[in-house]
Tab-separated table of C-alpha atoms in Angstrom:
chain	number	residue	atom	x	y	z
C	1	MET	CA	23.591	-47.503	-60.402
C	2	ILE	CA	22.373	-50.375	-58.285
C	3	GLN	CA	20.679	-52.974	-60.454
C	4	ARG	CA	17.200	-54.227	-59.689
C	5	PHE	CA	17.142	-57.609	-57.953
C	6	LEU	CA	13.995	-59.124	-56.435
C	7	PRO	CA	14.599	-62.549	-54.880
C	8	ARG	CA	12.118	-64.558	-52.849
C	9	LYS	CA	12.474	-62.708	-49.556
C	10	THR	CA	12.032	-59.275	-51.139
C	11	ALA	CA	8.484	-58.244	-51.984
C	12	GLY	CA	7.986	-56.633	-55.375
C	13	ARG	CA	7.736	-52.867	-55.210
C	14	PRO	CA	4.327	-51.490	-56.255
C	15	GLY	CA	4.642	-49.616	-59.493
C	16	ALA	CA	8.176	-50.661	-60.268
C	17	ARG	CA	9.810	-52.007	-57.222
C	18	ALA	CA	49.467	-34.131	-32.819
C	19	ARG	CA	45.848	-32.777	-34.104
C	20	ARG	CA	45.789	-35.506	-36.689
C	21	ALA	CA	46.836	-38.136	-34.116
C	22	SER	CA	44.256	-36.750	-31.708
C	23	ARG	CA	41.526	-37.004	-34.320
C	24	ILE	CA	42.559	-40.581	-35.123
C	25	LEU	CA	42.454	-41.513	-31.442
C	26	LEU	CA	39.024	-39.950	-31.042
C	27	ALA	CA	37.734	-41.778	-34.126
C	28	VAL	CA	39.077	-45.128	-32.930
C	29	THR	CA	37.549	-44.588	-29.494
C	30	ALA	CA	34.205	-43.613	-30.994
C	31	MET	CA	34.113	-46.593	-33.357
C	32	SER	CA	34.960	-48.953	-30.481
C	33	ALA	CA	31.819	-47.737	-28.758
C	34	LEU	CA	29.753	-48.273	-31.904
C	35	VAL	CA	30.641	-51.966	-32.144
C	36	SER	CA	30.364	-52.786	-28.430
C	37	LEU	CA	27.771	-55.208	-27.159
C	38	ASP	CA	26.179	-53.302	-24.285
C	39	LEU	CA	22.649	-53.207	-25.680
C	40	PRO	CA	19.885	-53.276	-23.067
C	41	GLU	CA	17.473	-56.114	-22.671
C	42	ALA	CA	16.348	-58.238	-25.603
C	43	GLY	CA	12.722	-59.221	-26.008
C	44	ALA	CA	10.903	-61.800	-23.921
C	45	ALA	CA	12.211	-65.361	-24.187
C	46	VAL	CA	10.382	-67.534	-26.713
C	47	PRO	CA	11.032	-71.131	-27.823
C	48	LEU	CA	13.806	-71.499	-30.369
C	49	GLY	CA	12.644	-71.945	-33.941
C	50	VAL	CA	9.189	-70.477	-33.299
C	51	THR	CA	8.072	-67.389	-35.222
C	52	ASP	CA	5.554	-65.033	-33.656
C	53	GLU	CA	4.634	-61.367	-33.753
C	54	ALA	CA	7.328	-59.253	-32.149
C	55	PRO	CA	6.092	-57.396	-29.081
C	56	ALA	CA	6.220	-53.619	-29.193
C	57	GLY	CA	9.181	-52.182	-27.309
C	58	ALA	CA	12.736	-50.883	-27.671
C	59	GLU	CA	13.984	-53.847	-29.709
C	60	ALA	CA	11.163	-53.796	-32.265
C	61	GLY	CA	11.230	-50.005	-32.388
C	62	ARG	CA	14.719	-50.074	-33.890
C	63	VAL	CA	13.510	-52.287	-36.739
C	64	GLY	CA	11.334	-50.916	-39.502
C	65	ALA	CA	9.845	-51.523	-42.916
C	66	LEU	CA	11.134	-50.064	-46.167
C	67	PHE	CA	8.372	-48.507	-48.275
C	68	ALA	CA	8.136	-47.459	-51.900
C	69	GLY	CA	7.550	-43.725	-51.580
C	70	GLY	CA	5.281	-43.729	-48.542
C	71	LEU	CA	2.934	-45.832	-46.450
C	72	ASP	CA	0.560	-46.177	-49.404
C	73	GLY	CA	3.352	-47.584	-51.552
C	74	GLY	CA	3.579	-50.914	-49.728
C	75	HIS	CA	6.560	-52.255	-47.786
C	76	PHE	CA	8.960	-54.573	-49.541
C	77	CYS	CA	12.002	-55.012	-47.251
C	78	THR	CA	13.163	-54.570	-43.642
C	79	ALA	CA	15.945	-52.475	-42.109
C	80	SER	CA	17.235	-51.591	-38.652
C	81	VAL	CA	18.973	-48.657	-36.985
C	82	VAL	CA	22.624	-49.239	-36.070
C	83	ARG	CA	24.994	-47.133	-34.037
C	84	SER	CA	26.857	-44.353	-35.831
C	85	LEU	CA	28.607	-41.093	-35.086
C	86	GLY	CA	25.873	-39.202	-36.918
C	87	HIS	CA	23.095	-41.263	-35.287
C	88	ASP	CA	21.582	-41.699	-38.746
C	89	VAL	CA	22.570	-45.127	-40.178
C	90	ILE	CA	20.375	-48.114	-41.028
C	91	ALA	CA	21.412	-51.624	-42.105
C	92	THR	CA	19.621	-53.775	-44.661
C	93	ALA	CA	20.330	-56.110	-47.587
C	94	ALA	CA	22.047	-54.582	-50.612
C	95	HIS	CA	19.325	-55.925	-52.885
C	96	CYS	CA	16.786	-53.813	-50.971
C	97	LEU	CA	18.426	-50.564	-52.087
C	98	ASP	CA	17.859	-50.679	-55.829
C	99	HIS	CA	15.647	-47.540	-55.722
C	100	PRO	CA	17.129	-45.382	-52.954
C	101	ASP	CA	15.602	-42.124	-54.209
C	102	THR	CA	12.056	-43.353	-53.622
C	103	THR	CA	12.624	-45.587	-50.597
C	104	VAL	CA	11.571	-44.494	-47.100
C	105	PHE	CA	12.154	-46.169	-43.746
C	106	ALA	CA	9.466	-46.489	-41.055
C	107	PRO	CA	11.010	-47.658	-37.753
C	108	GLY	CA	8.598	-49.351	-35.387
C	109	TYR	CA	5.935	-49.571	-38.115
C	110	ARG	CA	2.842	-51.353	-36.821
C	111	ASP	CA	-0.823	-51.622	-37.806
C	112	GLY	CA	-0.569	-49.048	-40.570
C	113	GLU	CA	1.084	-46.408	-38.380
C	114	ALA	CA	4.604	-44.997	-38.562
C	115	ALA	CA	4.864	-44.066	-34.893
C	116	TYR	CA	8.394	-42.681	-35.289
C	117	GLY	CA	7.883	-41.016	-38.643
C	118	LEU	CA	9.202	-41.680	-42.126
C	119	TRP	CA	12.871	-41.300	-42.980
C	120	ARG	CA	14.279	-40.804	-46.481
C	121	LEU	CA	17.575	-42.298	-47.596
C	122	THR	CA	20.313	-39.703	-48.064
C	123	ARG	CA	23.255	-41.923	-48.997
C	124	VAL	CA	23.724	-45.617	-49.716
C	125	TYR	CA	26.803	-47.702	-48.875
C	126	VAL	CA	27.027	-50.866	-50.980
C	127	ALA	CA	30.105	-53.036	-51.509
C	128	PRO	CA	31.693	-53.158	-54.985
C	129	GLY	CA	31.062	-56.895	-55.116
C	130	TRP	CA	27.357	-56.173	-55.146
C	131	THR	CA	27.307	-53.270	-57.591
C	132	THR	CA	29.493	-55.066	-60.139
C	133	GLY	CA	28.123	-58.583	-59.915
C	134	GLN	CA	25.455	-58.915	-57.222
C	135	ASP	CA	27.743	-61.173	-55.217
C	136	PRO	CA	25.624	-62.849	-52.504
C	137	ASP	CA	28.538	-62.505	-50.087
C	138	ALA	CA	28.223	-58.700	-50.453
C	139	ASP	CA	24.482	-58.568	-49.783
C	140	ILE	CA	24.840	-56.384	-46.675
C	141	ALA	CA	24.446	-52.626	-47.030
C	142	PHE	CA	24.031	-49.445	-45.023
C	143	ALA	CA	22.361	-46.107	-45.633
C	144	THR	CA	22.079	-42.765	-43.909
C	145	VAL	CA	18.605	-41.365	-43.364
C	146	ALA	CA	16.971	-38.018	-42.591
C	147	PRO	CA	13.368	-37.043	-41.740
C	148	ALA	CA	11.249	-37.394	-44.877
C	149	ASP	CA	9.214	-34.260	-44.155
C	150	GLY	CA	11.932	-32.201	-42.506
C	151	GLY	CA	9.834	-31.817	-39.374
C	152	GLU	CA	11.872	-33.980	-37.001
C	153	THR	CA	14.982	-32.213	-35.735
C	154	ARG	CA	16.559	-35.256	-34.080
C	155	ALA	CA	18.399	-38.099	-35.799
C	156	VAL	CA	16.735	-41.493	-36.037
C	157	GLU	CA	19.012	-43.084	-33.431
C	158	ASP	CA	18.058	-40.346	-30.969
C	159	VAL	CA	14.400	-41.239	-31.524
C	160	VAL	CA	14.441	-45.065	-31.358
C	161	GLY	CA	17.934	-46.082	-30.264
C	162	ALA	CA	20.263	-48.325	-32.247
C	163	PHE	CA	21.888	-51.745	-32.320
C	164	PRO	CA	25.661	-52.131	-32.038
C	165	VAL	CA	27.351	-54.109	-34.802
C	166	ALA	CA	29.421	-57.241	-34.192
C	167	ALA	CA	31.557	-59.452	-36.414
C	168	ALA	CA	33.488	-62.716	-35.938
C	169	GLN	CA	30.582	-64.699	-34.518
C	170	PRO	CA	30.908	-68.493	-34.061
C	171	GLY	CA	29.364	-70.706	-36.694
C	172	ASP	CA	26.581	-71.910	-34.412
C	173	VAL	CA	25.714	-68.547	-32.841
C	174	THR	CA	22.085	-68.124	-31.796
C	175	VAL	CA	20.457	-65.063	-33.332
C	176	THR	CA	17.104	-63.312	-33.232
C	177	VAL	CA	15.588	-62.266	-36.554
C	178	LEU	CA	12.995	-59.469	-36.711
C	179	GLY	CA	11.316	-58.653	-40.004
C	180	TYR	CA	8.218	-57.565	-41.880
C	181	PRO	CA	6.595	-59.945	-44.357
C	182	SER	CA	5.000	-57.829	-47.079
C	183	VAL	CA	1.558	-59.182	-46.129
C	184	ALA	CA	1.835	-58.170	-42.445
C	185	ASP	CA	1.614	-54.818	-40.669
C	186	ALA	CA	3.655	-55.892	-37.650
C	187	PRO	CA	7.124	-57.438	-37.416
C	188	LEU	CA	7.712	-61.121	-36.807
C	189	ARG	CA	10.382	-62.423	-34.434
C	190	CYS	CA	12.215	-65.756	-34.320
C	191	SER	CA	15.311	-66.949	-32.467
C	192	ASN	CA	17.336	-70.019	-33.305
C	193	ALA	CA	20.865	-71.368	-33.600
C	194	THR	CA	22.514	-70.748	-36.943
C	195	SER	CA	24.892	-72.887	-38.942
C	196	LEU	CA	27.511	-72.027	-41.527
C	197	PHE	CA	26.064	-72.964	-44.914
C	198	SER	CA	29.451	-71.961	-46.334
C	199	PRO	CA	32.417	-69.990	-44.992
C	200	THR	CA	30.674	-66.804	-46.123
C	201	GLN	CA	26.979	-67.611	-45.554
C	202	ARG	CA	24.885	-68.402	-42.471
C	203	ARG	CA	21.635	-70.368	-42.378
C	204	ILE	CA	18.764	-70.312	-39.884
C	205	ASP	CA	15.578	-72.379	-39.665
C	206	CYS	CA	12.603	-70.154	-38.796
C	207	PRO	CA	9.109	-70.480	-40.302
C	208	ASP	CA	7.076	-67.740	-41.992
C	209	LEU	CA	9.940	-65.420	-42.972
C	210	SER	CA	8.518	-64.769	-46.412
C	211	GLY	CA	8.779	-61.937	-48.973
C	212	GLY	CA	9.471	-58.581	-47.345
C	213	THR	CA	11.781	-59.920	-44.639
C	214	SER	CA	14.911	-59.300	-46.713
C	215	GLY	CA	17.188	-56.968	-44.775
C	216	SER	CA	15.897	-58.149	-41.384
C	217	PRO	CA	18.551	-57.833	-38.657
C	218	TRP	CA	20.147	-60.976	-37.233
C	219	LEU	CA	20.869	-60.054	-33.619
C	220	ALA	CA	23.467	-61.963	-31.608
C	221	GLY	CA	23.486	-60.898	-27.977
C	222	GLY	CA	21.646	-57.743	-29.013
C	223	ALA	CA	24.178	-56.781	-31.707
C	224	LEU	CA	23.784	-56.888	-35.487
C	225	ALA	CA	25.604	-59.973	-36.782
C	226	GLY	CA	24.041	-60.084	-40.258
C	227	VAL	CA	20.933	-59.277	-42.279
C	228	LEU	CA	18.535	-61.585	-44.062
C	229	GLY	CA	19.811	-61.874	-47.612
C	230	GLY	CA	22.821	-63.348	-49.356
C	231	TYR	CA	22.441	-66.872	-50.744
C	232	GLN	CA	19.268	-67.131	-52.859
C	233	GLY	CA	18.471	-63.532	-51.875
C	234	GLY	CA	17.858	-64.778	-48.340
C	235	GLY	CA	16.152	-68.053	-49.228
C	236	THR	CA	13.517	-69.398	-51.604
C	237	VAL	CA	11.229	-70.875	-48.930
C	238	PRO	CA	9.845	-69.154	-45.794
C	239	GLU	CA	11.224	-71.854	-43.465
C	240	VAL	CA	14.915	-71.370	-44.278
C	241	SER	CA	16.778	-68.064	-44.396
C	242	TYR	CA	20.331	-66.947	-45.038
C	243	SER	CA	22.666	-64.059	-44.279
C	244	ALA	CA	26.068	-63.178	-45.608
C	245	VAL	CA	28.675	-63.436	-42.872
C	246	MET	CA	29.562	-60.074	-41.340
C	247	GLY	CA	33.162	-60.184	-42.478
C	248	ASP	CA	35.926	-57.655	-43.010
C	249	GLU	CA	34.358	-56.088	-46.104
C	250	ALA	CA	30.980	-55.601	-44.423
C	251	MET	CA	32.616	-54.129	-41.329
C	252	ALA	CA	34.668	-51.742	-43.462
C	253	LEU	CA	31.482	-50.656	-45.214
C	254	TYR	CA	29.789	-50.141	-41.860
C	255	ARG	CA	32.681	-48.058	-40.549
C	256	GLU	CA	32.571	-45.901	-43.668
C	257	ALA	CA	28.862	-45.237	-43.160
C	258	ALA	CA	29.079	-44.847	-39.384
C	259	GLN	CA	31.869	-42.268	-39.467
C	260	THR	CA	30.040	-39.963	-41.864
C	261	ALA	CA	28.860	-36.797	-40.134
C	262	ARG	CA	25.244	-35.732	-40.409
């Protein structure tokens, strides 16, 4: 069972908070497509290090808030849709998935409305380093989702699109962070150069990324290169945030989630 962990960038939850060779070749080809970097346009250019409301559009639509039970339960973390064979995988911080049975995802959430519906978590993929010791270097997780009410027949990626996933980024890569502070009903967006706080942790300076932004995607060239979390649960002050480096373990976890059929 995933232990409860509520650091600064996570808002407290209301209430509690031959054929075989052919198959291998097909799987390798499919996974190569999942981690490619051919995402369409990013959002409009803004000054580096400035945080503002993210404009509505394809990029923001792939990012959503995690709620405790439903829209009335309050949102406490952020997640984003990533490419997968089942078109049903989201990425977030491991510490955001302590109550998967009651957590729902609202992509493109804005002004009290879940324009693309609510999606329940069906399976959680968390690294052993997190489940056994809450290792900050393992604070990246994935989950599969399905329509919360059973009414939507398409997968979430078919509805809003998805980000590819990329590893092995340079230490000073510039990323865009999109996330939902628990006190806001629209996502914030900030781009800036990162630095390696340690060999396994990245740091970014962006104001106003307060509680609720845990799990926010860090997008490098339009691809997921990390999520807000890791050291200090993502940071103890709104001006400085962290992400565990998307290393071999995180990529293996992603591949496990992304290859799972719907």
